[in-house]
Coordinates of N, CA and C in Angstrom, one line a residue:
Chain A
G135 N 10.1 -9.0 -9.2 CA 8.5 -8.9 -9.8 C 9.0 -7.0 -9.8
A136 N 8.0 -5.9 -10.1 CA 7.8 -4.4 -10.9 C 9.1 -3.4 -10.1
V137 N 9.4 -2.7 -10.1 CA 10.2 -1.8 -9.4 C 9.5 -0.6 -9.6
V138 N 9.3 0.5 -8.2 CA 8.7 1.0 -8.4 C 10.0 2.2 -7.7
S139 N 10.7 3.4 -8.3 CA 11.1 3.9 -7.1 C 11.0 5.7 -7.0
Q140 N 11.1 5.9 -5.6 CA 11.1 7.1 -5.1 C 11.9 7.4 -5.3
H141 N 12.0 9.2 -5.0 CA 13.1 9.8 -5.1 C 12.6 11.9 -4.4
P142 N 12.9 11.9 -3.1 CA 14.0 11.4 -2.7 C 13.4 10.4 -1.7
S143 N 14.5 10.0 -0.4 CA 13.8 8.3 0.1 C 14.0 9.7 1.8
W144 N 14.2 10.9 1.8 CA 13.9 12.0 3.1 C 14.4 13.1 2.2
V145 N 13.6 13.7 3.0 CA 14.0 15.4 2.4 C 13.5 16.7 3.9
I146 N 14.4 17.2 4.7 CA 13.8 18.5 4.9 C 13.8 19.8 4.6
C147 N 13.1 20.5 5.0 CA 13.0 21.8 4.6 C 12.1 22.7 5.6
K148 N 12.0 23.9 4.6 CA 11.6 24.8 5.4 C 10.3 25.2 5.0
S149 N 9.5 25.6 6.2 CA 8.1 26.8 6.5 C 7.9 27.0 4.9
G150 N 7.0 26.5 4.8 CA 6.8 28.4 3.7 C 7.1 27.2 2.3
T151 N 7.8 26.8 1.8 CA 9.0 26.4 1.4 C 8.2 24.7 0.0
S152 N 8.0 24.5 -0.7 CA 7.7 23.6 -1.5 C 8.6 22.3 -2.3
V153 N 8.0 21.0 -1.9 CA 8.8 19.6 -1.8 C 8.5 19.0 -3.6
K154 N 8.7 18.6 -4.0 CA 8.6 17.5 -4.9 C 9.6 15.8 -4.8
I155 N 8.6 15.6 -5.5 CA 8.6 13.8 -5.1 C 8.0 13.2 -6.1
E156 N 9.3 12.3 -6.5 CA 8.9 11.4 -7.5 C 8.5 10.3 -7.8
C157 N 8.9 9.5 -8.5 CA 8.0 8.1 -8.5 C 7.8 8.0 -9.8
R158 N 8.7 6.4 -9.9 CA 9.0 6.0 -11.3 C 8.8 4.7 -11.1
S159 N 8.1 3.9 -12.4 CA 8.0 2.9 -13.1 C 9.4 2.2 -13.7
L160 N 9.5 1.6 -13.0 CA 11.4 1.0 -13.9 C 11.8 0.4 -14.8
D161 N 10.3 -0.7 -14.9 CA 10.7 -2.0 -15.8 C 9.1 -2.0 -17.2
F162 N 7.9 -1.5 -15.6 CA 7.4 -1.2 -16.3 C 6.3 0.1 -16.3
Q163 N 5.4 -0.1 -17.2 CA 4.7 1.9 -17.5 C 2.8 1.5 -17.6
A164 N 3.5 1.9 -16.2 CA 2.1 2.7 -15.8 C 1.5 3.8 -16.6
T165 N -0.1 3.4 -16.2 CA -0.9 5.2 -16.6 C -1.4 5.5 -15.2
T166 N -1.5 4.3 -14.2 CA -2.0 5.1 -13.3 C -1.1 4.5 -11.5
M167 N -1.2 5.8 -11.2 CA -0.1 5.6 -10.4 C -1.0 5.8 -9.0
F168 N -0.5 5.7 -8.2 CA -0.7 6.3 -7.2 C -0.2 7.1 -5.7
W169 N -1.0 8.3 -4.4 CA 0.0 8.6 -3.5 C -0.4 8.8 -1.8
Y170 N 0.2 7.9 -1.6 CA -0.6 8.4 -0.4 C -0.2 8.5 1.5
R171 N -0.3 9.1 1.9 CA 0.8 9.2 3.2 C 0.6 8.3 4.8
Q172 N 1.3 8.0 5.6 CA 1.2 8.2 6.5 C 2.3 9.0 7.8
F173 N 0.9 8.5 8.6 CA 2.0 9.3 10.1 C 2.3 8.2 11.2
P174 N 3.1 8.2 11.7 CA 4.0 7.2 12.9 C 2.9 6.3 13.2
K175 N 2.9 5.4 13.3 CA 2.1 4.1 13.6 C 0.4 4.3 13.5
Q176 N 0.4 5.1 12.3 CA -1.0 4.9 11.7 C -0.5 4.0 10.0
S177 N -1.9 3.7 9.2 CA -1.8 2.7 8.8 C -1.5 3.6 7.6
L178 N -1.5 3.3 6.2 CA -1.2 4.2 4.9 C -2.9 5.1 4.7
M179 N -3.2 6.3 4.4 CA -3.6 6.7 3.5 C -4.1 7.1 2.5
L180 N -5.1 7.4 2.0 CA -4.8 7.7 0.0 C -5.2 8.6 0.0
M181 N -3.9 9.4 -0.6 CA -4.9 10.9 -0.8 C -5.3 11.6 -2.2
A182 N -4.6 10.0 -4.0 CA -5.4 10.6 -5.2 C -5.2 10.1 -5.3
T183 N -5.2 9.8 -6.6 CA -5.3 9.0 -8.5 C -4.8 9.5 -9.2
S184 N -3.2 9.5 -9.3 CA -3.0 9.6 -10.7 C -2.7 8.6 -12.4
N185 N -3.5 9.8 -13.2 CA -3.7 8.9 -14.7 C -3.2 10.1 -15.6
E186 N -2.1 9.3 -16.4 CA -1.6 9.7 -17.3 C -1.9 10.2 -18.1
G187 N -1.6 11.9 -18.0 CA -2.1 12.6 -19.3 C -3.2 12.8 -18.8
S188 N -3.3 13.1 -17.6 CA -5.4 14.0 -17.1 C -4.8 13.9 -15.4
K189 N -6.3 14.9 -15.4 CA -6.2 15.5 -14.6 C -6.0 14.3 -13.1
A190 N -5.5 14.7 -11.5 CA -4.9 13.2 -10.7 C -6.6 13.9 -9.7
T191 N -7.2 12.3 -9.7 CA -8.5 12.9 -8.7 C -8.2 12.0 -7.3
Y192 N -8.7 13.5 -5.8 CA -8.3 13.2 -5.2 C -8.9 13.0 -4.1
E193 N -9.0 12.4 -3.2 CA -10.2 12.2 -2.4 C -10.6 13.4 -1.8
Q194 N -11.4 12.7 -0.4 CA -11.9 13.2 -0.1 C -11.7 14.5 1.1
G195 N -11.6 15.6 1.3 CA -10.3 16.3 2.5 C -9.3 16.8 1.9
V196 N -8.5 16.0 0.8 CA -6.9 16.1 0.1 C -7.2 18.1 -0.5
E197 N -6.3 17.9 -0.1 CA -6.7 19.8 -0.5 C -5.5 19.7 -2.1
K198 N -7.1 19.8 -3.2 CA -5.6 20.0 -4.1 C -4.8 20.8 -4.8
D199 N -4.9 21.7 -4.7 CA -3.8 22.8 -4.8 C -2.9 23.4 -3.4
K200 N -2.6 21.5 -2.7 CA -1.7 21.9 -2.3 C -1.0 21.1 -2.0
F201 N -1.3 19.8 -2.5 CA -1.0 18.8 -2.7 C -0.4 18.9 -4.6
L202 N 0.4 19.3 -5.6 CA 0.3 18.9 -7.2 C 0.5 17.7 -7.2
I203 N -0.3 17.3 -8.3 CA 0.4 16.2 -8.5 C -0.3 15.9 -10.4
N204 N 1.4 15.5 -11.3 CA 1.4 15.6 -12.4 C 2.3 14.6 -12.8
H205 N 1.1 13.8 -13.7 CA 1.9 12.6 -14.5 C 1.2 12.8 -16.0
A206 N 3.1 12.6 -16.3 CA 3.4 13.3 -17.5 C 4.2 12.6 -18.2
S207 N 3.9 11.2 -18.2 CA 4.4 10.5 -18.4 C 4.3 8.9 -18.2
L208 N 4.7 8.1 -18.9 CA 3.1 6.5 -18.9 C 4.7 5.6 -17.3
T209 N 5.8 6.8 -17.1 CA 6.7 6.1 -15.9 C 7.3 6.5 -15.0
L210 N 6.4 7.8 -14.3 CA 6.3 9.3 -14.4 C 5.3 10.2 -13.5
S211 N 5.9 9.3 -12.2 CA 4.3 10.6 -11.6 C 5.1 11.8 -10.5
T212 N 4.5 12.5 -10.7 CA 5.3 13.9 -9.2 C 4.5 13.8 -8.3
L213 N 4.6 14.3 -6.7 CA 4.0 15.2 -6.3 C 4.9 16.3 -4.9
T214 N 4.0 17.3 -5.6 CA 4.8 18.2 -5.2 C 3.9 19.3 -3.8
V215 N 4.3 19.1 -3.1 CA 3.7 19.5 -1.5 C 4.2 21.1 -1.8
T216 N 2.8 22.0 -1.7 CA 4.2 23.3 -2.0 C 3.6 23.9 -0.4
S217 N 4.0 24.7 -0.2 CA 3.8 25.8 1.0 C 4.0 25.0 2.0
A218 N 5.0 24.2 2.5 CA 4.3 22.9 3.2 C 4.7 24.4 4.7
H219 N 3.9 23.2 5.5 CA 3.9 23.3 7.0 C 4.1 22.0 7.8
P220 N 4.7 22.1 9.2 CA 4.6 20.9 9.8 C 4.2 20.3 9.9
E221 N 3.1 20.5 9.7 CA 1.9 19.5 10.1 C 1.5 18.5 8.7
D222 N 2.4 19.1 7.6 CA 2.5 17.7 6.5 C 3.7 17.2 6.1
S223 N 4.3 17.4 7.5 CA 5.5 16.1 7.8 C 5.1 15.0 7.8
S224 N 5.3 14.2 7.4 CA 4.9 12.8 7.4 C 5.3 11.1 6.0
F225 N 5.1 10.7 6.0 CA 6.3 9.8 5.4 C 5.1 9.6 3.8
Y226 N 5.4 9.4 2.3 CA 5.1 9.7 1.8 C 4.8 8.7 1.3
I227 N 4.2 7.7 0.1 CA 4.6 6.9 -0.3 C 3.2 6.5 -1.7
C228 N 4.3 5.7 -2.7 CA 3.1 6.0 -4.2 C 3.4 4.5 -4.7
S229 N 2.5 4.9 -5.5 CA 2.1 2.6 -5.5 C 1.5 3.4 -7.2
A230 N 2.1 2.1 -7.9 CA 1.5 2.2 -9.2 C 1.8 0.9 -9.8
R231 N 0.5 1.2 -10.7 CA -0.7 0.0 -11.8 C 0.6 -0.9 -12.4
D232 N 1.0 -1.9 -12.8 CA 1.2 -1.9 -13.9 C 0.5 -2.4 -14.8
S233 N 0.0 -1.8 -16.2 CA -1.2 -1.7 -17.2 C -0.5 -3.2 -18.1
G234 N 0.8 -3.9 -17.8 CA 0.3 -4.3 -18.8 C 0.2 -5.8 -18.4
T235 N 0.3 -5.3 -17.3 CA -0.4 -7.2 -16.9 C -1.7 -7.0 -16.2
G236 N -2.4 -6.9 -16.6 CA -3.8 -6.6 -16.0 C -4.1 -5.4 -15.2
G237 N -3.2 -4.6 -14.4 CA -3.2 -3.9 -12.7 C -4.0 -5.2 -11.9
E238 N -3.3 -6.2 -11.8 CA -3.7 -7.2 -10.5 C -3.4 -6.2 -9.3
K239 N -1.7 -6.6 -9.2 CA -1.0 -5.9 -7.9 C -0.8 -4.2 -8.4
L240 N -0.5 -4.3 -7.5 CA 0.0 -2.4 -7.3 C 1.1 -3.4 -6.4
F241 N 2.7 -1.8 -7.3 CA 3.4 -2.2 -6.9 C 3.8 -1.7 -5.8
F242 N 4.4 -0.8 -5.1 CA 5.2 0.7 -4.0 C 6.4 1.0 -4.2
G243 N 6.4 2.0 -3.6 CA 8.0 2.6 -4.2 C 8.3 2.2 -3.1
S244 N 9.5 3.6 -1.8 CA 10.0 2.7 -0.9 C 10.3 4.1 0.3
G245 N 8.6 4.8 -0.5 CA 8.3 6.5 0.7 C 9.8 7.4 0.7
T246 N 8.7 8.4 0.3 CA 9.8 9.7 1.8 C 8.9 10.0 3.0
Q247 N 10.2 10.6 3.6 CA 9.7 10.7 4.8 C 10.4 12.2 4.3
L248 N 9.4 12.9 4.4 CA 9.2 14.5 4.5 C 9.2 15.2 5.9
S249 N 10.3 16.4 6.2 CA 10.5 17.0 7.9 C 10.2 18.5 7.5
V250 N 9.4 19.2 7.8 CA 8.5 21.1 7.6 C 9.3 21.2 9.2
L251 N 10.3 21.6 8.9 CA 11.0 23.3 9.9 C 9.8 24.1 10.4
Chain B
D48 N -15.7 -0.1 -1.0 CA -15.2 -1.5 -0.6 C -15.6 -2.3 0.7
A49 N -15.6 -4.2 1.0 CA -15.7 -4.1 2.8 C -15.0 -4.3 2.8
K50 N -15.3 -4.0 4.4 CA -14.3 -3.4 6.0 C -13.6 -5.4 5.8
T51 N -12.3 -4.6 6.4 CA -12.5 -6.2 6.7 C -11.1 -5.4 8.4
T52 N -11.2 -7.1 9.3 CA -11.2 -6.2 10.8 C -9.9 -7.6 10.7
Q53 N -8.9 -6.8 11.7 CA -7.4 -7.7 11.9 C -7.5 -7.8 13.5
P54 N -6.7 -8.7 14.5 CA -6.4 -8.5 15.5 C -4.5 -7.2 15.2
T55 N -4.7 -6.4 16.1 CA -4.5 -5.5 16.2 C -2.4 -6.0 16.3
S56 N -2.4 -6.8 17.2 CA -1.0 -7.3 16.2 C -1.0 -9.0 17.3
M57 N 0.1 -9.7 17.0 CA 0.5 -11.0 17.4 C 2.0 -11.5 16.9
D58 N 2.5 -12.9 17.9 CA 3.8 -12.8 18.0 C 3.9 -14.3 17.6
C59 N 4.8 -15.0 17.2 CA 5.3 -16.1 16.7 C 6.4 -16.3 17.0
A60 N 6.9 -17.8 16.8 CA 8.3 -18.5 17.1 C 9.2 -18.5 15.9
E61 N 10.3 -18.0 16.0 CA 10.6 -18.2 14.6 C 10.6 -19.7 14.1
G62 N 10.8 -19.8 12.4 CA 9.9 -20.9 12.7 C 9.5 -21.8 12.4
R63 N 8.2 -22.0 13.2 CA 7.1 -21.6 13.0 C 5.8 -21.4 12.1
A64 N 5.1 -21.7 11.9 CA 3.9 -20.8 11.1 C 3.7 -19.7 11.9
A65 N 3.9 -19.2 11.2 CA 2.2 -17.8 11.9 C 1.1 -17.6 10.0
N66 N 0.2 -17.9 11.7 CA -0.9 -17.7 11.0 C -2.4 -16.3 11.5
L67 N -2.5 -15.1 10.3 CA -3.2 -14.5 9.9 C -4.2 -14.7 9.8
P68 N -5.5 -13.6 10.6 CA -6.7 -14.1 10.7 C -7.2 -13.1 9.8
C69 N -8.6 -12.7 9.5 CA -8.8 -11.7 9.0 C -10.3 -11.9 8.6
N70 N -11.7 -11.3 9.1 CA -12.3 -10.8 8.8 C -13.1 -10.0 7.9
H71 N -13.9 -10.4 6.7 CA -14.4 -9.7 6.0 C -15.8 -10.0 5.1
S72 N -17.0 -9.8 6.7 CA -18.6 -10.6 7.0 C -18.9 -9.9 5.7
T73 N -18.8 -8.7 5.3 CA -19.7 -7.9 4.3 C -18.7 -8.2 2.6
I74 N -17.9 -8.9 2.6 CA -17.7 -8.9 1.0 C -18.6 -9.2 0.7
S75 N -18.7 -8.8 -1.4 CA -19.0 -8.8 -2.4 C -18.4 -9.8 -2.8
G76 N -19.6 -11.0 -4.1 CA -18.8 -11.3 -5.0 C -17.7 -11.1 -5.2
N77 N -17.8 -9.8 -6.1 CA -17.2 -9.9 -7.3 C -15.5 -8.4 -6.3
E78 N -15.6 -9.1 -5.2 CA -14.2 -8.7 -4.3 C -13.5 -10.0 -4.2
Y79 N -12.2 -9.2 -4.3 CA -11.2 -10.3 -4.5 C -10.5 -10.0 -2.6
V80 N -9.8 -10.5 -1.9 CA -8.8 -10.7 -0.8 C -7.4 -10.7 -1.0
Y81 N -7.2 -9.4 -1.1 CA -5.5 -9.0 -1.6 C -4.5 -9.1 -0.3
W82 N -3.6 -9.5 0.3 CA -2.2 -9.3 1.4 C -1.7 -8.4 1.4
Y83 N -0.7 -7.4 1.7 CA 0.2 -6.8 1.6 C 0.8 -6.4 3.1
R84 N 2.3 -6.6 3.3 CA 2.7 -6.3 4.5 C 4.2 -5.0 4.3
Q85 N 3.9 -4.8 5.5 CA 5.1 -3.3 5.3 C 6.2 -3.2 6.9
I86 N 7.1 -3.4 5.9 CA 8.0 -3.4 7.0 C 8.7 -2.1 7.0
H87 N 8.6 -2.0 8.0 CA 9.0 -0.4 9.0 C 9.8 0.4 8.4
S88 N 9.5 1.3 8.1 CA 10.0 2.8 7.1 C 10.1 2.7 5.8
Q89 N 9.2 1.5 5.3 CA 8.9 1.2 4.3 C 8.1 0.7 2.7
G90 N 7.7 1.1 1.9 CA 6.7 1.2 1.7 C 6.0 -1.0 1.2
P91 N 4.5 -0.9 1.4 CA 4.3 -2.0 1.0 C 4.5 -3.2 0.2
Q92 N 4.8 -4.2 0.6 CA 5.2 -5.2 0.0 C 3.8 -6.2 0.0
Y93 N 3.9 -6.4 -1.9 CA 2.6 -7.5 -2.2 C 2.9 -8.9 -1.9
I94 N 2.5 -9.5 -1.0 CA 1.9 -10.9 -1.2 C 0.9 -11.9 -2.2
I95 N 0.0 -12.0 -1.9 CA -1.0 -13.3 -2.5 C -2.1 -12.1 -2.3
H96 N -3.1 -13.3 -3.5 CA -4.3 -12.3 -3.2 C -4.9 -13.6 -3.8
G97 N -6.1 -13.8 -3.4 CA -7.7 -14.6 -4.4 C -8.9 -14.3 -4.2
L98 N -9.4 -14.9 -4.3 CA -10.9 -14.0 -4.3 C -12.5 -15.1 -4.3
K99 N -12.1 -16.9 -4.4 CA -12.7 -18.2 -4.2 C -11.9 -19.4 -3.9
N100 N -10.7 -19.5 -4.1 CA -9.9 -20.4 -3.7 C -8.6 -20.3 -3.2
N101 N -7.7 -21.8 -2.4 CA -7.5 -21.3 -1.9 C -5.9 -21.3 -2.6
E102 N -5.0 -20.2 -1.8 CA -3.8 -19.5 -3.4 C -2.1 -19.7 -2.8
T103 N -1.3 -20.7 -3.1 CA -0.2 -20.9 -2.5 C 0.8 -19.9 -3.4
N104 N 2.2 -19.0 -3.1 CA 3.2 -18.7 -4.0 C 4.4 -18.8 -2.5
E105 N 5.5 -18.6 -3.5 CA 6.8 -18.8 -2.3 C 6.7 -17.8 -1.0
M106 N 5.3 -16.5 -1.5 CA 5.6 -16.1 0.1 C 5.0 -17.0 0.9
A107 N 3.8 -17.0 0.6 CA 2.6 -17.3 1.6 C 1.3 -18.4 1.4
S108 N -0.1 -18.9 2.0 CA -0.2 -19.1 1.2 C -1.6 -18.2 1.9
L109 N -2.8 -18.3 1.3 CA -3.3 -18.1 1.6 C -5.2 -19.4 1.7
I110 N -6.0 -19.3 2.4 CA -6.9 -20.1 2.8 C -7.7 -18.8 2.7
I111 N -9.0 -19.3 2.5 CA -10.8 -18.4 2.2 C -11.4 -19.6 2.6
T112 N -11.9 -19.1 3.4 CA -13.8 -20.0 4.1 C -14.3 -20.3 2.4
E113 N -15.3 -20.9 2.5 CA -16.3 -21.6 1.8 C -17.3 -20.0 1.6
D114 N -17.0 -19.9 3.0 CA -19.0 -18.6 2.4 C -17.7 -17.3 1.9
R115 N -16.3 -16.9 2.0 CA -15.5 -15.9 1.9 C -16.3 -14.6 2.9
K116 N -16.5 -15.4 4.2 CA -16.4 -13.9 5.2 C -15.2 -13.7 5.4
S117 N -13.5 -14.9 5.7 CA -12.9 -14.8 6.8 C -12.1 -15.3 5.9
S118 N -10.9 -15.4 6.3 CA -9.8 -15.7 5.6 C -8.5 -15.8 6.2
T119 N -7.5 -16.6 6.2 CA -5.9 -17.0 6.7 C -4.8 -16.9 5.9
L120 N -3.6 -16.0 6.6 CA -2.9 -15.5 5.8 C -1.3 -16.7 6.5
I121 N -1.1 -16.8 5.5 CA -0.5 -18.3 6.8 C 1.3 -18.2 5.5
L122 N 2.5 -17.6 6.4 CA 3.2 -17.7 6.3 C 4.9 -19.4 7.2
P123 N 4.0 -20.2 6.1 CA 4.2 -21.1 6.5 C 6.0 -21.8 7.9
H124 N 7.3 -20.7 7.2 CA 8.0 -20.9 8.4 C 8.9 -19.7 8.6
A125 N 8.1 -17.9 10.0 CA 8.2 -17.2 9.6 C 9.8 -16.8 10.2
T126 N 10.0 -15.9 9.7 CA 11.8 -15.8 9.8 C 11.8 -14.3 10.6
L127 N 12.9 -13.7 10.8 CA 12.6 -12.6 12.3 C 12.5 -11.2 10.7
R128 N 12.6 -12.2 9.4 CA 12.8 -10.4 8.6 C 11.3 -10.6 8.2
D129 N 10.4 -11.1 8.4 CA 9.1 -11.8 8.6 C 7.9 -10.6 9.5
T130 N 9.2 -10.1 10.0 CA 8.6 -9.0 11.5 C 7.7 -7.9 9.5
A131 N 6.9 -7.9 10.4 CA 6.0 -6.4 9.6 C 4.6 -6.0 10.5
V132 N 3.9 -5.0 9.4 CA 2.2 -4.9 10.0 C 2.1 -5.7 8.4
Y133 N 1.4 -6.3 8.5 CA 0.1 -7.3 7.5 C -1.6 -6.7 7.2
Y134 N -1.4 -6.2 6.1 CA -3.2 -5.6 5.7 C -3.9 -6.3 4.7
C135 N -4.9 -6.8 5.6 CA -5.5 -7.0 4.9 C -6.6 -6.5 4.4
I136 N -6.9 -5.9 3.0 CA -7.7 -5.7 1.8 C -8.5 -6.3 1.5
V137 N -9.4 -6.0 1.6 CA -11.0 -6.5 0.1 C -10.9 -5.2 -0.9
R138 N -11.3 -6.2 -2.3 CA -10.5 -4.4 -3.9 C -11.9 -5.4 -5.2
V139 N -12.8 -4.6 -5.7 CA -13.1 -4.9 -6.3 C -12.5 -4.7 -7.4
M140 N -12.3 -5.4 -8.2 CA -11.2 -5.9 -9.7 C -12.4 -4.3 -10.7
D141 N -12.7 -3.7 -10.5 CA -13.1 -2.3 -11.2 C -11.3 -1.5 -12.2
S142 N -12.2 -0.2 -12.4 CA -10.8 0.6 -13.1 C -10.6 1.1 -12.2
S143 N -10.9 1.3 -11.1 CA -10.6 2.4 -10.0 C -8.5 1.7 -9.5
Y144 N -8.7 0.2 -9.1 CA -7.7 0.1 -8.6 C -6.9 0.2 -7.9
K145 N -7.7 1.0 -7.4 CA -7.1 1.9 -5.3 C -7.2 0.6 -4.0
L146 N -6.0 0.6 -3.7 CA -6.3 -0.3 -2.8 C -6.1 0.7 -1.0
I147 N -7.6 0.7 -0.6 CA -7.4 0.9 0.6 C -6.9 0.3 1.8
F148 N -6.4 0.8 2.9 CA -6.3 -0.2 3.9 C -6.4 0.8 5.4
G149 N -6.5 -0.3 5.7 CA -7.2 -0.6 7.4 C -5.8 -0.6 7.7
S150 N -6.4 -1.4 9.6 CA -5.7 -0.6 9.9 C -4.6 -2.2 10.8
G151 N -4.6 -3.2 9.9 CA -3.4 -4.7 10.1 C -2.9 -5.0 11.1
T152 N -2.1 -6.2 11.0 CA -2.1 -7.0 11.9 C -0.4 -6.8 12.2
R153 N 0.5 -5.9 13.8 CA 1.7 -6.1 13.8 C 1.8 -7.0 14.2
L154 N 2.4 -8.1 13.1 CA 3.4 -9.2 13.7 C 4.6 -9.6 14.1
L155 N 4.9 -9.9 15.2 CA 6.3 -9.8 15.7 C 6.9 -11.7 16.4
V156 N 7.8 -11.0 15.6 CA 8.6 -13.2 15.1 C 9.4 -12.6 16.3
R157 N 9.7 -14.1 17.1 CA 10.3 -13.4 19.0 C 11.3 -14.7 18.0
P158 N 12.8 -14.8 18.4 CA 14.2 -15.4 18.4 C 14.3 -17.1 18.7

């Protein structure tokens, strides 16, 4: 199956700093990627839809100025958590739609565990 | 997208079939049933999807009732590595392509 690479796997940062998470589709082109967050023992919550070459679409309640999304190429989307605070500590997961096969399946990265001190 | 209801947790013995039910009584005619699973601290993994007909692949079988109001995911010979949270999702094949996850079923495969 298609591979989505997410980096870093985990990151620890100080409160007030910004953290960038990368999501790459390795063997397919992805015009659309999605960003989720997951708190311990909870389900995945969709944060935003990232569209190549255009602005991201954020779900209700997600601060677009805090969670900056850039999708500059067909294989890369980035999520930047700006001015991170301890409550932003979470597991962040990206997924990508394989444009070439009609997008019936979404493929997920392995996730990034963010800890804000 | 229609809402799904799944048991919070289930268990089965290694080597036996695991049958995971999902209720989606408000499903629309153009909504597909998808199953994903998430092993601890990893991203979700696609298992199978279907619209009306039963589907089978190398991982599992999907049985959808005739009225489409419920479905069952079958892992024919569960192994310890199948221990995970299984998510049943109904989704319209529209231009958004997004998946909205419910709470899922935590499956424990016992040795």
